[in-house]
Short mmCIF file of C-alpha atoms and ligand atoms in Angstrom, two decimals:
data_model
loop_
_atom_site.label_atom_id
_atom_site.label_comp_id
_atom_site.label_asym_id
_atom_site.label_seq_id
_atom_site.Cartn_x
_atom_site.Cartn_y
_atom_site.Cartn_z
CA MET A 1 0.00 0.00 0.00
CA SER A 2 1.30 3.42 -0.83
CA PRO A 3 1.56 5.66 2.19
CA ALA A 4 -1.04 8.33 2.88
CA ALA A 5 -0.05 11.93 2.39
CA PRO A 6 1.57 13.25 5.58
CA VAL A 7 -0.93 14.55 8.12
CA PRO A 8 -0.83 18.34 8.08
CA ALA A 9 -0.29 20.20 11.32
CA PHE A 10 -3.38 19.12 13.24
CA GLY A 11 -2.91 19.04 16.97
CA SER A 12 -4.69 16.52 19.16
CA GLN A 13 -7.20 19.18 20.20
CA ASP A 14 -8.07 19.87 16.56
CA LEU A 15 -8.58 16.17 15.95
CA GLU A 16 -10.70 15.85 19.08
CA ALA A 17 -12.87 18.76 17.95
CA LEU A 18 -13.24 17.29 14.45
CA GLU A 19 -14.16 13.91 15.92
CA ARG A 20 -16.76 15.50 18.21
CA THR A 21 -18.26 17.28 15.21
CA ALA A 22 -18.39 14.06 13.17
CA VAL A 23 -20.01 12.19 16.07
CA ALA A 24 -22.62 14.86 16.80
CA ILE A 25 -23.63 15.15 13.15
CA VAL A 26 -23.64 11.41 12.44
CA ARG A 27 -25.93 10.91 15.45
CA GLU A 28 -28.40 13.57 14.40
CA ALA A 29 -28.34 12.51 10.75
CA SER A 30 -28.75 8.79 11.38
CA ALA A 31 -31.60 9.47 13.81
CA LEU A 32 -33.35 11.41 11.03
CA ALA A 33 -32.81 8.45 8.66
CA ARG A 34 -34.35 6.14 11.21
CA ARG A 35 -37.39 8.40 11.74
CA ARG A 36 -37.98 8.69 8.02
CA ARG A 37 -37.71 4.92 7.65
CA ALA A 38 -40.44 4.49 10.29
CA GLU A 39 -42.65 6.89 8.37
CA GLY A 40 -42.23 4.98 5.09
CA VAL A 41 -39.71 5.09 2.27
CA ARG A 42 -40.11 6.77 -1.10
CA ILE A 43 -37.71 5.92 -3.94
CA ALA A 44 -36.86 9.32 -5.43
CA ALA A 45 -34.79 8.20 -8.44
CA THR A 46 -32.49 5.57 -9.89
CA LYS A 47 -28.85 6.42 -10.52
CA SER A 48 -26.16 4.34 -12.28
CA ALA A 49 -28.43 1.30 -12.83
CA ALA A 50 -32.00 0.23 -12.14
CA ALA A 51 -30.87 -1.37 -8.87
CA ASP A 52 -28.99 1.79 -7.77
CA ILE A 53 -31.68 3.80 -6.00
CA VAL A 54 -31.86 7.00 -4.03
CA THR A 55 -34.65 7.62 -1.53
CA ALA A 56 -36.07 10.97 -0.48
CA ALA A 57 -34.47 10.29 2.91
CA ASP A 58 -30.96 9.94 1.39
CA ARG A 59 -31.35 13.48 0.02
CA GLU A 60 -32.89 14.94 3.16
CA VAL A 61 -30.26 13.40 5.45
CA GLU A 62 -27.42 14.63 3.25
CA ALA A 63 -28.96 18.12 3.18
CA LEU A 64 -29.10 18.13 6.99
CA ILE A 65 -25.43 17.09 7.21
CA ARG A 66 -24.48 19.85 4.75
CA VAL A 67 -26.33 22.48 6.76
CA ARG A 68 -24.76 21.38 10.05
CA LEU A 69 -21.26 21.36 8.53
CA ALA A 70 -21.79 24.82 7.05
CA GLU A 71 -22.81 26.05 10.53
CA LEU A 72 -20.04 24.31 12.48
CA ARG A 73 -17.20 24.18 9.93
CA PRO A 74 -17.62 27.03 7.42
CA GLY A 75 -14.82 26.91 4.89
CA ASP A 76 -14.42 23.13 4.84
CA GLY A 77 -15.07 21.28 1.59
CA PHE A 78 -17.78 18.69 1.04
CA LEU A 79 -18.06 15.48 -0.98
CA GLY A 80 -21.40 13.70 -0.65
CA GLU A 81 -23.01 10.75 -2.37
CA GLU A 82 -26.17 12.60 -3.31
CA SER A 83 -25.20 16.22 -3.80
CA GLY A 84 -21.65 16.11 -5.15
CA ALA A 85 -18.55 18.09 -4.32
CA GLU A 86 -17.79 21.60 -3.16
CA HIS A 87 -14.24 22.83 -2.67
CA GLY A 88 -13.35 24.49 0.62
CA THR A 89 -10.65 26.86 1.77
CA THR A 90 -9.34 25.09 4.90
CA GLY A 91 -7.74 22.00 3.33
CA ILE A 92 -10.31 19.76 5.05
CA THR A 93 -13.13 18.01 3.16
CA TRP A 94 -16.05 16.11 4.67
CA VAL A 95 -16.85 12.90 2.83
CA VAL A 96 -20.41 11.81 3.47
CA ASP A 97 -22.72 8.89 2.75
CA PRO A 98 -26.10 9.86 4.27
CA ILE A 99 -27.50 6.32 4.07
CA ASP A 100 -25.02 3.58 3.22
CA GLY A 101 -27.10 0.50 2.54
CA THR A 102 -29.92 2.27 0.70
CA VAL A 103 -31.31 -0.97 -0.71
CA ASN A 104 -31.53 -2.47 2.79
CA TYR A 105 -33.16 0.77 3.92
CA ALA A 106 -35.74 0.61 1.16
CA TYR A 107 -36.56 -3.03 1.94
CA GLY A 108 -36.73 -2.50 5.70
CA ILE A 109 -33.60 -4.52 6.55
CA PRO A 110 -32.17 -2.83 9.67
CA VAL A 111 -28.59 -2.82 8.38
CA TYR A 112 -27.73 0.64 7.11
CA SER A 113 -25.60 3.48 8.36
CA THR A 114 -24.65 7.11 8.07
CA SER A 115 -20.95 7.56 7.36
CA ILE A 116 -19.04 10.83 7.82
CA ALA A 117 -15.29 11.40 7.51
CA ALA A 118 -13.05 14.45 7.44
CA VAL A 119 -10.00 14.19 5.20
CA ALA A 120 -7.05 16.47 4.51
CA GLY A 121 -5.75 17.18 1.03
CA ASP A 122 -7.63 16.78 -2.23
CA PRO A 123 -10.86 14.82 -1.75
CA ASP A 124 -9.38 11.86 -3.63
CA PRO A 125 -8.90 8.55 -1.79
CA GLN A 126 -5.68 7.94 -3.72
CA THR A 127 -4.04 10.92 -2.01
CA TRP A 128 -6.12 12.14 0.93
CA THR A 129 -5.22 11.71 4.59
CA ALA A 130 -8.22 10.62 6.65
CA LEU A 131 -8.42 12.61 9.89
CA VAL A 132 -11.61 11.40 11.59
CA GLY A 133 -14.47 9.05 10.76
CA ALA A 134 -17.82 8.12 12.28
CA VAL A 135 -20.25 5.40 11.19
CA CYS A 136 -23.60 4.98 12.94
CA ASN A 137 -26.31 2.34 12.54
CA PRO A 138 -29.29 4.07 14.17
CA VAL A 139 -31.25 0.83 14.45
CA SER A 140 -28.66 -0.99 16.56
CA GLY A 141 -27.61 2.27 18.26
CA GLU A 142 -23.95 1.48 17.51
CA LEU A 143 -21.63 4.35 16.72
CA PHE A 144 -18.11 3.56 15.51
CA ARG A 145 -15.59 6.42 15.54
CA ALA A 146 -11.89 7.00 14.96
CA ALA A 147 -9.39 9.81 14.75
CA THR A 148 -5.97 9.36 13.22
CA GLY A 149 -3.46 8.20 15.83
CA ARG A 150 -6.13 8.06 18.54
CA GLY A 151 -7.65 4.61 17.99
CA ALA A 152 -11.05 3.32 16.91
CA TRP A 153 -13.92 3.09 19.35
CA LEU A 154 -17.45 1.74 19.62
CA GLN A 155 -20.11 3.63 21.55
CA GLN A 156 -23.46 2.06 22.29
CA ASP A 157 -25.88 4.93 21.97
CA ALA A 158 -28.59 2.71 23.42
CA ASP A 159 -26.58 2.66 26.68
CA PRO A 160 -25.15 6.16 27.22
CA ASP A 161 -23.57 5.10 30.54
CA ALA A 162 -21.45 2.36 28.94
CA ALA A 163 -17.79 3.26 28.46
CA PRO A 164 -16.62 3.34 24.81
CA LEU A 165 -14.99 0.10 23.73
CA ARG A 166 -11.60 0.22 21.98
CA LEU A 167 -11.64 -1.74 18.73
CA HIS A 168 -9.04 -4.25 17.55
CA VAL A 169 -9.06 -6.20 14.31
CA ASN A 170 -8.68 -9.97 14.36
CA ASP A 171 -5.30 -11.20 13.32
CA GLU A 172 -4.80 -14.77 12.11
CA PRO A 173 -8.16 -16.54 11.65
CA GLY A 174 -8.51 -19.98 13.21
CA PRO A 175 -8.34 -23.30 11.35
CA ALA A 176 -11.92 -22.94 10.08
CA GLY A 177 -10.81 -19.98 7.97
CA ALA A 178 -11.81 -16.33 7.73
CA LEU A 179 -15.27 -14.81 7.98
CA VAL A 180 -15.22 -12.63 4.86
CA ALA A 181 -17.69 -9.96 3.75
CA THR A 182 -18.05 -8.63 0.25
CA GLY A 183 -20.54 -6.82 -1.96
CA PHE A 184 -21.68 -6.68 -5.56
CA GLY A 185 -21.93 -3.54 -7.63
CA TYR A 186 -25.22 -2.38 -9.12
CA ASP A 187 -24.08 -2.95 -12.72
CA PRO A 188 -25.09 -6.48 -13.82
CA ALA A 189 -22.12 -6.50 -16.25
CA THR A 190 -19.72 -6.71 -13.29
CA HIS A 191 -21.40 -9.59 -11.46
CA ALA A 192 -19.56 -12.45 -13.21
CA GLY A 193 -16.20 -10.95 -12.20
CA ASP A 194 -17.42 -10.35 -8.63
CA LEU A 195 -18.59 -13.95 -8.33
CA ALA A 196 -15.29 -15.26 -9.73
CA ARG A 197 -13.46 -13.34 -6.99
CA VAL A 198 -15.71 -14.84 -4.33
CA GLU A 199 -14.95 -18.31 -5.73
CA ARG A 200 -11.20 -17.66 -5.45
CA VAL A 201 -11.54 -16.40 -1.88
CA MET A 202 -13.63 -19.38 -0.72
CA PRO A 203 -10.62 -21.64 0.08
CA LEU A 204 -9.58 -19.02 2.69
CA ALA A 205 -13.07 -18.55 4.09
CA ARG A 206 -15.12 -20.26 6.75
CA ASP A 207 -18.12 -18.39 5.29
CA ILE A 208 -19.12 -15.30 3.31
CA ARG A 209 -21.34 -12.39 4.36
CA ARG A 210 -23.05 -9.84 2.09
CA MET A 211 -24.58 -7.36 4.49
CA GLY A 212 -25.27 -4.43 2.17
CA SER A 213 -23.48 -1.50 3.81
CA ALA A 214 -19.79 -1.16 3.00
CA ALA A 215 -19.28 1.33 5.85
CA LEU A 216 -20.63 -1.22 8.34
CA ASP A 217 -18.57 -4.02 6.73
CA LEU A 218 -15.46 -1.96 7.40
CA ALA A 219 -16.59 -1.07 10.93
CA PHE A 220 -17.14 -4.78 11.60
CA VAL A 221 -13.61 -5.63 10.41
CA ALA A 222 -12.36 -2.96 12.85
CA ALA A 223 -14.46 -4.54 15.63
CA GLY A 224 -13.22 -8.08 14.94
CA ARG A 225 -16.71 -9.19 13.88
CA LEU A 226 -15.36 -10.00 10.41
CA ASP A 227 -11.89 -11.20 9.49
CA ALA A 228 -11.89 -9.55 6.08
CA TYR A 229 -13.85 -7.44 3.61
CA PHE A 230 -13.24 -6.85 -0.06
CA GLU A 231 -15.29 -5.22 -2.78
CA ARG A 232 -14.84 -3.80 -6.26
CA GLY A 233 -16.76 -0.71 -7.31
CA ILE A 234 -17.29 1.19 -4.06
CA HIS A 235 -17.10 4.95 -3.86
CA PRO A 236 -15.07 7.36 -1.64
CA TRP A 237 -18.06 8.03 0.65
CA ASP A 238 -18.55 4.27 1.19
CA HIS A 239 -15.05 3.74 2.59
CA ALA A 240 -13.69 7.10 3.84
CA ALA A 241 -14.74 6.67 7.48
CA GLY A 242 -14.67 2.84 7.59
CA ALA A 243 -11.11 2.56 6.27
CA LEU A 244 -9.87 4.83 9.07
CA LEU A 245 -11.73 2.68 11.62
CA VAL A 246 -9.86 -0.38 10.32
CA THR A 247 -6.38 1.16 10.32
CA GLU A 248 -6.94 2.71 13.77
CA ALA A 249 -8.00 -0.76 14.99
CA GLY A 250 -4.66 -2.18 13.82
CA GLY A 251 -5.79 -3.46 10.43
CA VAL A 252 -4.62 -3.00 6.86
CA VAL A 253 -6.64 -1.40 4.07
CA GLY A 254 -5.55 -1.45 0.43
CA GLY A 255 -6.76 -1.66 -3.11
CA GLU A 256 -5.05 -2.72 -6.32
CA PRO A 257 -1.60 -4.31 -5.73
CA GLY A 258 0.46 -1.82 -3.75
CA GLY A 259 -2.34 0.73 -3.95
CA ARG A 260 -4.79 2.46 -1.72
CA PRO A 261 -8.49 1.60 -1.40
CA GLY A 262 -10.61 2.83 -4.26
CA ASN A 263 -13.19 2.10 -6.89
CA THR A 264 -11.29 -0.72 -8.56
CA MET A 265 -10.75 -2.61 -5.28
CA THR A 266 -10.99 -2.15 -1.53
CA ILE A 267 -9.60 -4.78 0.85
CA ALA A 268 -9.58 -4.60 4.67
CA THR A 269 -8.23 -7.27 7.03
CA GLY A 270 -5.98 -7.84 10.01
CA PRO A 271 -2.25 -7.70 9.17
CA ALA A 272 -1.71 -11.47 8.92
CA LEU A 273 -4.42 -12.10 6.34
CA PHE A 274 -4.05 -9.16 3.97
CA ASP A 275 -1.67 -10.62 1.40
CA ARG A 276 -3.60 -13.87 1.07
CA ILE A 277 -6.93 -12.11 0.48
CA ALA A 278 -5.28 -9.60 -1.88
CA THR A 279 -3.69 -12.39 -3.93
CA ALA A 280 -6.99 -14.26 -4.19
CA VAL A 281 -9.05 -11.25 -5.26
CA GLN A 282 -6.46 -9.95 -7.68
CA THR A 283 -5.63 -13.17 -9.54
CA ARG A 284 -7.21 -12.85 -12.98
C1 IPD T 1 -23.74 0.57 -1.30
C2 IPD T 1 -23.46 -0.30 -0.10
C3 IPD T 1 -23.26 -1.74 -0.53
C4 IPD T 1 -22.17 -1.88 -1.54
C5 IPD T 1 -22.43 -0.97 -2.73
C6 IPD T 1 -22.59 0.46 -2.24
P1 IPD T 1 -25.25 2.75 -1.03
O1 IPD T 1 -23.85 1.93 -0.91
O2 IPD T 1 -22.34 0.14 0.58
O3 IPD T 1 -22.90 -2.57 0.55
O4 IPD T 1 -22.13 -3.22 -1.98
O5 IPD T 1 -21.33 -1.09 -3.59
O6 IPD T 1 -22.83 1.31 -3.35
O7 IPD T 1 -25.58 2.79 -2.50
O8 IPD T 1 -26.24 2.00 -0.26
O9 IPD T 1 -24.90 4.07 -0.44
#
């Protein structure tokens, strides 16, 4: 993996403040997503393919996040799944997926999340430096957060008195093999290649999971609930916060051989497993 760009001069207090902002906004935004889900879901449009949907709630939640960031962090840039990019003046960009797992959301499967990260540098995952990330599933009440150099943590919002739990990835999976999550892009033309990759990974796996929210897949690798995750075709907002959770939990995140996570491939595991998963998914 190529190294991230060096972290600019952010002191620990700056990082703490950024993390608090990410946590406050992800809580408010994911609670709005949950309320709207309870009221009923309206598909507002399709995007890259018939299966790639956007709900009215995706748009409303992203708009709320944008408003809060403009109030709290004027001057920062923004890159969101539903409303695109806006350059800032501070060198920091917020990378936002208002509802990651939109298809689950539309079907009523309680596995979706709001994902918010702040990155330094150009808002390009090949060069940015992730500063903070927060991923919240409002149905389970779990909030995963990380700041660079300060670890990854799980807060149970359902139990505000519980102390945050420090996250650690799993290292070497046991003899039964690795519990591996993946996903499939919305474009049917890519499914044969995705399935071929799953077939090549199977000898390393005790089982496969396809949960439907890349941000939660990454959070679960960070929490040791999965041994590995890989997927082709995900977007910066799907992995910006989750990738930081994994590295702050002691894991490794990469993409194409020697590269960083991105649209062509994202892989996240504990250190011992990375090369084996990477070899399996990249063999053509
Ligand atoms: C999707 C989810 C899914 C992954 C897709 C993503 P969305 O994000 O993360 O798990 O397989 O590639 O696009 O569309 O629900 O925000």
